Amino acid sequence: MSWRRIFTWKAAGATLATTTLIVIPSTVIAYKYGQRTILQAPPEELFPHSSTTKLSDLQPPRYCRDLSRVIPEFTQLGLEVVNTKPEIDHHTGNDFTTHKPLPGEVPQYIIYPKSTAQVSQILQICHRESIPVLPFSGGSSLEGHIHSTRQNLVIDTSKMSSILAINDDDLDVVVQSGVNWMDLNQALQPRGLMFGPDCGPQGLISGMIATNASGINASRYGAMSANVISVTAVLADGTVVKTRQRPRKSSAGYNLTNLFVGSEGTLGIVTEAVCKVYPIPKSETTVVVQFPSIAHATNAVAQVFKSGMQPNAVELLDGDMMHCLNYSGYTTNAWLEVPTIFFKIGGISDVVVEENIKVLNQCAKDNQGQSFIFAKNKQEQEELFSARKNAFFAMINWGKNEIDEDVRIWVTDIAVPLSRLSSVLDQINDRIQKSPFASIILAHAADGNSHVDIFYKHEQRAQVELLVNEMIELGLANEGTATGEHGVGNAKRRFLESELGADTIGMMRKLKMSLDPKRILNPDKIFKIDPDDDYEY
Ligand SMILES: Cc1cc2nc3c(=O)[nH]c(=O)nc-3n(C[C@H](O)[C@H](O)[C@H](O)COP(=O)(O)OP(=O)(O)OC[C@H]3O[C@@H](n4cnc5c(N)ncnc54)[C@H](O)[C@@H]3O)c2cc1C
Ligand SMILES: *[C@@H]1O[C@H](CO)[C@@H](O)[C@H](O)[C@H]1NC(C)=O
Ligand SMILES: *[C@@H]1O[C@H](CO)[C@@H](O)[C@H](O)[C@H]1NC(C)=O
Ligand SMILES: *[C@@H]1O[C@H](CO)[C@@H](O)[C@H](O)[C@H]1NC(C)=O
Ligand SMILES: *[C@@H]1O[C@H](CO)[C@@H](O)[C@H](O)[C@H]1NC(C)=O
């Protein structure tokens, strides 16, 4: 009979007077300190002793199959539960991404909670019944984050959309999870304030936290990770936690706020957040510089940052993108069709901005920048930057006219250290030139984050996918990441292993299992949680 069998879990708690018992190699170790209860080591199959969780350590999760049985319990609580076709469709996927849900990856019901307490009530029931749950905000994420791989229930927090406080002097806001970032900016504007991060127009605060969203302004204001001070979240079993009060600074233990940033709804449902806000720059202008090559452009960016300047935005558009803009006629400028950077320079006064422009001008000259254009007033600034803002529509317009009315665009999202960006982009361009595809490049250059957007026709999907995978691998080989800002979802799970290694993912899985042992929260996203899941999306 093994030690395990003698000290069964149920037998834990026996007392022992004066023995020191150390049993090796069994897991049972008891120390003597006078009269002391032997705390039985819990069985390993329930509580593995390793610091990481391998996929092979797990049994497949067991989920509730018949949600309809539980729905009356929700409605009795006064909750709004829907399953009409338009609602189901809206929560199944979106049209922006090439990564579509598989047939059958459809949610069964959608619940709209109105408060943290309601989210807690819902999760208590889901936890008890092992109901898989998809947290949902604006639905604009791009990598299969919101695919209902388990025919789950959707908890849509978009109706919790109040701005609870704007603390001007502290430069922070307290918001519910469903606040849209553009609505927030509108509310802040009369007070001379703005929110830093931006993403797809539909994005809501909690979705942005869950994907660590960033965007055009991240050069100056950082991604969501730099902008969230505290979150209120409901854990898988319904426990409500608030990660911090409202201080900017704190050494109070683990940074649980950051644990929720980029967690893609797998660790808890965020219901409230305290976020940083900024004064709208008193003076701001747009400067556009065109360069002979991408390497010249990225060298100029490196020089700008080394000079100590902090541009608000540094957006690189390659020659192909400039061609689309030129072709579309959306802007009045006729551009050279060469790599171009749109800088936004802001500061506390025109004098400060002018000083910055001088430095920028020198950086441009040192790197053979041509046509240094800067806006002299607000209207010119908006017009100049509108070229960047219209880039998306310009590329679609070009593709529809020049390739196919039904053209598709595959948007990649890799990031590498800035010094590697130009060589990576050159290698990518080489490969695209040898392929049958056309592409454009848009990069948040300050962060080494690039979106290579490839045009293709429906029947070329498999071929374009191979090319995209090569690009991601090129990024990884250059100390980069498979996703700079869009996240992993289930579309990029397989790259995460080569990016971070199996042990790092094993640590993430361990965290997931400790906080959500029934694996009900957004299953199958970021990494696999089911040993029977052999699907490569
Ligand atoms: C046109 C377009 C442009 C874009 N541009 C950018 C860009 O510039 N930068 C950028 O970073 N992204 C960009 N994106 C991607 C997208 O907008 C972001 O990923 C955004 O953060 C998603 O927010 P959402 O509210 O739509 O979240 P959703 O898509 O609803 O959800 C995203 C993830 O968050 C989880 N989640 C949702 N609500 C909660 C909650 N209450 N608690 C916990 N988890 C939750 C979901 O389970 C999911 O995993 C763009 C998308 C589009 C369509
Ligand atoms: C970015 O910041 C500027 C101020 O620098 C602001 O005017 C703008 O609305 C912000 N958002 C976007 C998407 O540009
Ligand atoms: C903790 O994480 C949040 C979110 O990423 C971040 O904004 C904050 O600066 C971090 N540090 C502290 C001390 O809270
Ligand atoms: C979020 O993004 C920023 C900038 O891209 C990065 O520095 C940070 O490590 C990310 N945080 C998380 C939790 O992914
Ligand atoms: C830009 O577009 C205009 C109008 O389509 C065209 O006349 C011009 O030659 C283009 N510029 C370049 C550099 O190709």
XYZ file of C-alpha atoms and ligand atoms in Angstrom:
646
model
C 0.000 0.000 0.000
C 1.454 3.359 -0.987
C 1.806 6.375 1.278
C -0.706 8.124 -0.856
C -3.283 5.542 -0.044
C -2.628 5.618 3.685
C -2.794 9.382 3.878
C -5.858 9.816 1.784
C -7.216 13.285 1.341
C -10.097 12.554 3.697
C -7.766 11.382 6.431
C -5.999 14.731 6.559
C -6.022 16.398 9.920
C -4.927 13.508 12.141
C -2.804 14.695 15.041
C 0.602 13.396 15.939
C 2.395 14.142 19.174
C 6.150 14.207 18.790
C 7.210 12.689 15.540
C 9.055 14.305 12.707
C 7.981 12.469 9.678
C 9.631 13.028 6.355
C 8.667 10.610 3.694
C 10.601 10.608 0.495
C 9.797 10.408 -2.345
C 6.173 10.683 -1.402
C 4.681 14.140 -1.174
C 3.743 13.839 2.496
C 5.974 15.883 4.777
C 5.049 16.695 8.348
C 7.164 18.649 10.805
C 6.880 18.439 14.520
C 6.447 21.486 16.665
C 5.027 20.101 19.877
C 1.405 19.201 19.334
C 0.709 19.859 15.682
C -1.775 18.867 13.099
C -0.275 17.071 10.167
C -1.361 19.016 7.162
C -1.771 16.428 4.529
C -0.325 17.321 1.172
C -3.299 17.428 -1.168
C -3.465 14.772 -3.853
C -1.310 15.620 -6.777
C -3.943 14.932 -9.369
C -5.951 17.806 -7.906
C -3.095 20.099 -6.987
C -0.035 19.351 -9.097
C 3.160 20.381 -7.394
C 4.802 21.904 -10.421
C 5.077 25.654 -10.985
C 3.722 25.319 -14.491
C 0.822 23.445 -16.048
C 1.494 21.478 -19.190
C -1.382 20.725 -21.498
C -0.671 17.020 -20.965
C -1.188 17.493 -17.194
C -4.861 18.244 -17.797
C -8.014 16.243 -18.337
C -10.460 17.636 -20.904
C -12.814 20.190 -19.292
C -16.418 19.104 -18.779
C -18.998 21.743 -19.586
C -22.744 22.034 -19.153
C -24.340 20.940 -22.443
C -27.875 22.190 -21.893
C -27.865 25.896 -21.152
C -31.619 26.261 -21.653
C -32.144 24.478 -18.344
C -30.376 27.299 -16.489
C -31.827 30.289 -18.357
C -34.943 30.648 -16.113
C -32.611 31.160 -13.183
C -31.106 34.176 -14.958
C -34.440 35.668 -15.946
C -35.750 35.256 -12.392
C -32.894 37.495 -11.318
C -34.253 40.148 -13.682
C -31.406 39.741 -16.176
C -31.780 40.476 -19.883
C -31.175 37.222 -21.819
C -31.522 37.173 -25.613
C -30.961 34.732 -28.449
C -32.547 36.369 -31.484
C -30.720 35.889 -34.779
C -29.367 39.453 -35.091
C -28.041 39.271 -31.536
C -26.457 35.865 -32.141
C -24.926 37.112 -35.413
C -23.510 40.242 -33.789
C -21.820 38.105 -31.149
C -20.465 35.445 -33.502
C -17.714 37.387 -35.263
C -17.056 40.538 -37.263
C -16.387 41.476 -40.874
C -13.039 43.132 -40.269
C -10.953 40.015 -40.001
C -10.052 37.152 -42.301
C -10.084 34.822 -39.327
C -13.674 33.543 -39.297
C -15.398 31.301 -36.741
C -15.775 27.645 -37.709
C -19.280 26.437 -38.533
C -20.905 25.734 -35.185
C -18.856 28.310 -33.291
C -21.979 30.212 -32.381
C -23.059 31.456 -28.949
C -26.272 30.111 -27.475
C -27.448 33.054 -25.389
C -26.364 36.605 -24.683
C -26.795 38.246 -21.289
C -26.515 41.984 -20.722
C -25.613 42.684 -17.097
C -25.999 46.241 -15.789
C -23.769 46.102 -12.719
C -20.791 44.389 -11.141
C -23.190 42.650 -8.751
C -25.124 41.180 -11.676
C -21.941 39.929 -13.336
C -21.102 38.260 -10.053
C -24.543 36.605 -9.844
C -24.219 35.330 -13.398
C -20.752 33.917 -12.861
C -21.751 32.203 -9.618
C -24.354 30.273 -11.584
C -22.024 29.596 -14.528
C -19.342 28.377 -12.171
C -21.719 26.067 -10.329
C -23.050 24.645 -13.599
C -19.727 24.686 -15.505
C -21.151 26.906 -18.232
C -18.496 28.270 -20.615
C -18.623 32.055 -20.872
C -17.435 34.568 -23.446
C -16.872 38.104 -22.112
C -17.773 40.572 -24.882
C -17.398 44.338 -25.409
C -17.326 46.064 -28.799
C -16.657 42.895 -30.803
C -13.921 44.545 -32.883
C -11.031 42.262 -31.979
C -9.299 40.627 -34.892
C -7.800 37.269 -33.904
C -10.787 35.091 -33.017
C -10.952 36.373 -29.425
C -14.739 36.390 -29.536
C -15.347 33.063 -31.261
C -17.707 30.835 -29.309
C -15.559 27.712 -29.530
C -17.719 26.046 -26.855
C -21.201 27.172 -27.951
C -21.062 29.260 -24.811
C -23.036 31.968 -23.100
C -21.955 35.538 -23.948
C -21.736 38.076 -21.137
C -21.889 41.382 -22.982
C -20.760 44.239 -20.736
C -21.397 46.979 -23.308
C -24.491 48.298 -21.524
C -22.431 49.176 -18.470
C -21.369 52.389 -20.117
C -21.324 55.137 -17.501
C -18.465 57.467 -16.830
C -18.515 57.410 -13.032
C -16.034 60.199 -12.274
C -13.668 62.575 -14.024
C -10.964 63.667 -11.605
C -9.420 66.668 -13.370
C -6.710 67.332 -10.829
C -5.612 63.715 -10.649
C -5.817 63.314 -14.415
C -7.806 60.125 -14.141
C -11.305 58.816 -14.822
C -13.404 56.076 -13.273
C -15.377 54.292 -15.973
C -17.574 51.264 -16.372
C -16.329 48.560 -18.703
C -18.664 49.442 -21.575
C -17.472 53.018 -22.170
C -16.368 53.587 -25.769
C -12.999 55.351 -26.087
C -14.308 57.943 -28.530
C -17.312 58.746 -26.310
C -14.876 59.136 -23.452
C -12.826 61.583 -25.513
C -15.982 63.533 -26.278
C -16.825 63.815 -22.592
C -13.276 64.841 -21.749
C -12.832 67.392 -24.515
C -14.720 70.309 -22.884
C -12.404 69.945 -19.903
C -9.332 70.103 -22.117
C -8.564 66.439 -21.496
C -8.139 63.340 -23.660
C -7.709 59.570 -23.350
C -4.410 58.180 -24.668
C -5.010 54.828 -26.409
C -7.143 54.367 -29.524
C -8.216 51.277 -31.471
C -11.062 50.260 -33.784
C -13.957 52.774 -33.513
C -16.225 50.246 -31.714
C -13.670 49.312 -29.052
C -14.802 49.625 -25.408
C -12.607 50.080 -22.345
C -12.817 46.490 -21.113
C -12.101 45.018 -24.543
C -9.152 47.393 -24.826
C -7.840 46.318 -21.423
C -8.293 42.670 -22.380
C -6.207 43.111 -25.564
C -3.721 45.755 -24.307
C -4.869 47.937 -27.202
C -2.733 50.838 -28.393
C -2.877 52.518 -31.822
C -1.695 55.775 -33.321
C -1.158 57.723 -30.104
C 0.726 54.971 -28.264
C 4.017 56.588 -29.253
C 3.349 59.262 -26.653
C 0.701 57.862 -24.305
C 1.525 54.156 -24.288
C -0.702 51.100 -24.692
C -3.542 50.281 -22.269
C -0.984 48.765 -19.905
C 0.405 52.237 -19.243
C -3.028 53.755 -18.817
C -4.917 51.560 -16.370
C -4.450 52.338 -12.690
C -6.905 49.850 -11.248
C -9.631 47.458 -12.357
C -12.679 45.959 -10.728
C -13.144 42.436 -12.001
C -15.347 39.449 -11.300
C -13.487 36.161 -11.075
C -14.745 32.860 -12.479
C -16.596 31.881 -9.275
C -18.255 35.279 -8.885
C -15.771 36.820 -6.422
C -15.421 40.564 -6.966
C -11.923 42.036 -6.699
C -10.588 45.554 -7.011
C -6.882 45.512 -7.780
C -5.938 48.928 -6.285
C -7.424 52.164 -5.073
C -6.603 55.228 -7.155
C -2.957 56.104 -6.570
C -0.554 56.549 -9.464
C 2.140 54.929 -7.420
C 1.994 51.800 -5.317
C 4.136 48.935 -4.062
C 1.203 47.112 -2.546
C 1.971 43.569 -3.599
C 1.391 41.875 -6.917
C 0.332 44.097 -9.763
C -2.978 42.370 -10.401
C -4.116 45.251 -12.596
C -1.522 44.234 -15.116
C -2.611 40.604 -14.885
C -5.906 41.591 -16.492
C -4.221 43.643 -19.218
C -3.907 41.383 -22.259
C -5.713 38.501 -20.529
C -8.385 38.375 -23.274
C -11.230 37.563 -20.915
C -9.615 34.351 -19.681
C -9.047 35.364 -16.027
C -12.030 37.490 -15.059
C -14.661 39.917 -16.302
C -13.664 43.539 -15.959
C -16.571 45.729 -14.893
C -14.894 48.995 -13.932
C -11.540 50.693 -14.368
C -9.592 53.722 -13.279
C -7.706 55.093 -16.287
C -5.224 57.881 -16.833
C -6.126 60.877 -18.975
C -3.990 63.707 -20.373
C -4.282 67.393 -21.133
C -4.958 67.926 -24.838
C -1.707 69.393 -26.201
C -1.950 73.210 -26.160
C -0.099 73.387 -29.414
C 0.217 70.617 -31.963
C 1.193 70.211 -35.568
C 1.601 67.490 -38.155
C 4.864 67.095 -40.032
C 5.150 64.856 -43.074
C 8.562 63.729 -44.294
C 9.207 61.550 -47.335
C 12.297 59.344 -47.501
C 14.203 57.474 -50.232
C 13.888 54.154 -48.378
C 12.339 52.530 -45.323
C 15.801 52.293 -43.752
C 16.234 56.079 -44.087
C 12.832 56.551 -42.493
C 13.437 54.287 -39.495
C 16.933 55.718 -38.953
C 15.341 59.154 -38.784
C 12.870 57.867 -36.186
C 15.694 56.452 -34.071
C 17.507 59.798 -34.270
C 14.348 61.671 -33.267
C 13.978 59.581 -30.109
C 17.673 59.798 -29.299
C 17.419 63.589 -29.507
C 15.029 63.385 -26.539
C 11.945 64.389 -28.478
C 8.670 62.624 -27.730
C 6.423 62.866 -30.782
C 2.733 62.168 -30.147
C 2.538 59.935 -33.207
C 5.017 58.442 -35.667
C 3.193 56.708 -38.499
C 5.119 55.149 -41.367
C 3.372 54.546 -44.705
C 5.342 52.811 -47.431
C 5.468 53.777 -51.120
C 2.634 51.370 -52.002
C 0.396 52.912 -49.359
C 1.268 56.393 -50.634
C 0.314 55.215 -54.099
C -3.120 54.146 -52.805
C -3.585 57.540 -51.164
C -2.496 59.361 -54.262
C -4.738 57.143 -56.388
C -7.785 57.654 -54.181
C -7.613 61.434 -54.388
C -8.927 61.593 -50.803
C -6.383 64.249 -49.928
C -5.466 67.355 -51.840
C -1.713 66.779 -51.618
C -0.048 64.902 -54.462
C 2.489 62.760 -52.676
C 5.746 61.260 -53.807
C 5.176 57.526 -53.772
C 7.996 56.754 -51.349
C 8.197 55.778 -47.661
C 6.623 58.595 -45.684
C 6.345 59.419 -42.010
C 3.532 61.378 -40.443
C 4.752 62.907 -37.193
C 2.461 64.597 -34.687
C 4.370 67.039 -32.555
C 2.696 68.561 -29.522
C 3.715 70.728 -26.601
C 2.741 73.377 -24.095
C 3.168 76.268 -26.561
C 3.881 77.103 -30.204
C 7.432 78.015 -29.244
C 8.059 74.561 -27.829
C 6.548 72.943 -30.900
C 8.679 75.133 -33.196
C 11.821 74.098 -31.323
C 10.827 70.497 -31.811
C 10.241 71.039 -35.521
C 13.785 72.401 -35.884
C 15.226 69.246 -34.334
C 12.941 67.106 -36.452
C 13.989 68.976 -39.581
C 17.638 68.231 -38.791
C 16.883 64.522 -38.251
C 15.044 64.463 -41.580
C 17.935 66.175 -43.412
C 20.517 63.842 -41.876
C 18.570 60.943 -43.338
C 17.933 62.382 -46.800
C 14.343 63.320 -46.021
C 12.626 64.975 -48.981
C 9.635 67.318 -48.940
C 9.422 68.303 -45.292
C 5.821 69.518 -45.015
C 4.340 70.932 -41.843
C 0.932 72.290 -41.019
C 0.764 75.960 -40.143
C -2.657 75.913 -38.521
C -5.269 73.579 -37.062
C -7.066 73.158 -40.379
C -3.904 72.276 -42.265
C -2.949 69.906 -39.493
C -6.236 68.048 -39.702
C -6.026 67.920 -43.466
C -2.483 66.557 -43.433
C -3.201 63.934 -40.815
C -6.424 62.950 -42.589
C -4.175 61.243 -45.135
C -3.102 58.833 -42.383
C -6.632 58.514 -41.076
C -7.993 57.697 -44.541
C -5.295 55.137 -45.286
C -7.632 52.226 -44.612
C -10.298 53.468 -47.032
C -7.693 54.412 -49.634
C -6.269 50.898 -49.677
C -9.716 49.310 -49.977
C -10.584 51.694 -52.780
C -7.407 50.811 -54.679
C -7.875 47.075 -54.137
C -11.490 47.095 -55.305
C -10.626 49.004 -58.466
C -7.331 47.387 -59.353
C -7.635 43.805 -58.075
C -11.187 42.643 -57.586
C -14.509 44.097 -56.510
C -14.529 41.396 -53.813
C -10.885 41.941 -52.759
C -9.847 40.883 -49.260
C -7.098 42.266 -47.096
C -5.050 40.283 -44.603
C -3.774 42.544 -41.853
C -0.676 41.338 -40.012
C 0.512 42.764 -36.717
C 4.134 42.099 -35.846
C 6.473 44.199 -33.724
C 10.268 44.106 -33.533
C 12.878 46.324 -31.886
C 13.067 49.557 -33.902
C 16.614 48.858 -35.110
C 15.344 45.668 -36.802
C 12.253 47.195 -38.380
C 13.647 48.307 -41.729
C 15.520 45.086 -42.469
C 12.464 43.025 -41.503
C 10.231 45.166 -43.736
C 12.734 44.925 -46.610
C 12.800 41.144 -46.322
C 9.018 41.074 -46.196
C 8.834 43.246 -49.303
C 11.258 40.908 -51.088
C 9.032 37.944 -50.365
C 5.901 39.769 -51.421
C 7.534 40.835 -54.678
C 8.258 37.171 -55.438
C 4.627 36.269 -54.652
C 1.539 36.979 -56.756
C 0.275 39.462 -54.168
C 0.219 43.215 -53.745
C 0.549 44.772 -50.300
C 0.906 48.000 -48.382
C 2.722 48.725 -45.129
C 1.411 50.870 -42.300
C 3.597 50.984 -39.204
C 3.372 52.555 -35.774
C 7.072 53.137 -36.269
C 7.912 54.465 -32.811
C 7.002 51.058 -31.377
C 8.502 48.957 -34.183
C 4.934 47.748 -34.812
C 3.959 47.133 -38.426
C 0.820 46.087 -40.235
C 1.607 44.572 -43.617
C -1.743 44.439 -45.379
C -1.894 41.933 -48.235
C -4.552 42.049 -50.947
C -5.911 38.707 -52.069
C -8.861 37.008 -53.680
C -10.998 34.499 -51.841
C -9.516 31.492 -53.682
C -5.966 32.552 -52.715
C -6.567 32.276 -48.991
C -4.366 29.264 -48.321
C -1.500 30.771 -50.314
C -1.657 34.134 -48.558
C -1.780 32.421 -45.194
C 1.571 30.745 -45.871
C 3.071 34.121 -46.700
C 1.643 35.684 -43.542
C 3.051 32.859 -41.421
C 6.488 33.445 -42.954
C 6.281 37.116 -41.975
C 5.384 36.305 -38.408
C 8.267 33.869 -38.193
C 10.573 36.537 -39.576
C 9.396 38.873 -36.817
C 10.020 36.226 -34.165
C 13.487 35.509 -35.558
C 14.258 39.209 -35.043
C 13.495 39.240 -31.325
C 9.968 40.371 -32.089
C 6.408 39.404 -31.282
C 3.654 37.724 -33.292
C 1.279 40.440 -32.158
C 2.101 44.061 -31.380
C -1.391 45.202 -30.479
C -4.186 42.921 -31.685
C -3.624 40.015 -29.314
C -3.514 36.230 -29.654
C -7.120 35.018 -29.611
C -7.098 31.533 -31.073
C -5.637 32.599 -34.427
C -2.105 33.114 -33.104
C -1.901 30.504 -30.349
C 0.571 28.400 -32.244
C 3.068 31.252 -32.644
C 3.059 31.955 -28.946
C 4.950 28.767 -28.240
C 7.868 29.699 -30.500
C 7.777 33.285 -29.204
C 7.721 32.584 -25.477
C 8.588 28.914 -25.013
C 6.538 26.107 -23.495
C 7.427 26.953 -19.881
C 6.252 30.561 -20.110
C 2.963 29.333 -21.537
C 2.873 26.649 -18.841
C 3.089 29.426 -16.245
C 0.219 31.291 -17.899
C -1.807 28.071 -17.912
C -1.044 27.557 -14.216
C -2.378 31.042 -13.448
C -5.458 30.321 -15.526
C -6.076 27.009 -13.742
C -5.643 28.525 -10.296
C -8.110 31.366 -10.932
C -10.538 29.498 -13.164
C -10.162 25.782 -12.357
C -13.283 24.847 -14.324
C -11.926 26.674 -17.366
C -15.208 28.484 -18.004
C -13.803 31.902 -18.985
C -13.189 32.357 -22.731
C -11.897 28.815 -23.270
C -9.304 28.049 -25.960
C -7.942 31.594 -26.261
C -4.250 32.601 -25.943
C -3.215 28.961 -25.310
C -4.859 25.540 -25.297
C -6.653 24.400 -22.158
C -7.960 21.078 -23.456
C -5.622 18.180 -24.300
C -8.222 16.977 -26.831
C -8.081 20.301 -28.674
C -5.976 19.476 -31.716
C -7.272 22.322 -33.825
C -4.736 24.652 -35.410
C -6.687 27.733 -36.374
C -10.980 48.996 -38.117
C -10.225 48.487 -36.935
C -9.077 49.149 -36.515
C -8.364 48.696 -35.409
N -7.268 49.397 -35.017
C -6.618 49.018 -33.900
C -5.509 49.768 -33.425
O -5.095 50.744 -34.037
N -4.909 49.367 -32.284
C -5.344 48.277 -31.579
O -4.774 47.964 -30.548
N -6.372 47.526 -32.027
C -7.021 47.878 -33.150
N -8.099 47.138 -33.580
C -8.512 45.926 -32.831
C -9.608 46.121 -31.770
O -10.307 47.328 -31.952
C -8.990 46.066 -30.382
O -8.455 44.782 -30.163
C -9.956 46.403 -29.218
O -9.221 46.495 -28.020
C -11.056 45.393 -29.016
O -12.004 45.957 -28.124
P -13.535 45.502 -28.140
O -14.251 46.326 -27.136
O -14.060 45.503 -29.515
O -13.377 44.033 -27.560
P -14.034 42.636 -28.026
O -13.679 42.346 -29.428
O -15.466 42.593 -27.652
O -13.231 41.645 -27.065
C -11.840 41.570 -27.084
C -11.359 40.635 -25.986
O -11.684 41.191 -24.734
C -12.432 40.284 -23.944
N -13.401 41.071 -23.181
C -14.429 41.805 -23.662
N -15.092 42.384 -22.649
C -14.483 42.003 -21.505
C -14.707 42.264 -20.122
N -15.725 43.047 -19.700
N -13.861 41.711 -19.223
C -12.842 40.920 -19.615
N -12.595 40.631 -20.908
C -13.402 41.173 -21.834
C -13.085 39.363 -24.949
O -13.380 38.107 -24.363
C -12.005 39.261 -26.006
O -11.063 38.303 -25.653
C -8.809 47.551 -34.705
C -9.962 46.882 -35.120
C -10.668 47.336 -36.216
C -11.902 46.594 -36.606
C -4.439 61.268 -30.474
O -3.959 62.388 -29.800
C -4.327 63.645 -30.348
C -3.618 64.693 -29.558
O -2.254 64.501 -29.713
C -5.828 63.780 -30.365
O -6.177 64.997 -30.994
C -6.441 62.601 -31.108
O -7.827 62.672 -31.054
C -5.947 61.296 -30.515
N -6.509 60.122 -31.145
C -6.265 59.727 -32.411
C -6.934 58.487 -32.868
O -5.530 60.313 -33.164
C 0.589 47.950 -12.664
O -0.015 47.655 -13.896
C -0.744 48.701 -14.483
C -1.394 48.153 -15.732
O -0.472 47.597 -16.584
C 0.177 49.871 -14.750
O -0.526 50.944 -15.297
C 0.840 50.290 -13.441
O 1.766 51.314 -13.695
C 1.550 49.109 -12.823
N 2.231 49.469 -11.594
C 1.679 49.783 -10.392
C 2.602 50.109 -9.325
O 0.485 49.769 -10.227
C 1.189 46.140 -23.439
O 1.804 46.831 -24.499
C 2.934 47.588 -24.137
C 3.370 48.398 -25.326
O 3.128 47.770 -26.519
C 4.003 46.659 -23.624
O 5.127 47.396 -23.223
C 3.457 45.894 -22.436
O 4.403 44.949 -21.996
C 2.170 45.180 -22.790
N 1.606 44.636 -21.570
C 1.020 43.456 -21.505
C 0.492 43.035 -20.192
O 0.910 42.736 -22.484
C -0.315 60.910 -57.868
O -1.613 60.788 -58.388
C -1.889 61.720 -59.395
C -3.368 61.591 -59.749
O -3.743 60.232 -59.890
C -0.971 61.483 -60.593
O -1.203 62.461 -61.590
C 0.477 61.575 -60.121
O 1.350 61.252 -61.178
C 0.703 60.661 -58.953
N 2.027 60.883 -58.421
C 3.007 60.002 -58.551
C 4.310 60.394 -57.921
O 2.896 58.960 -59.148
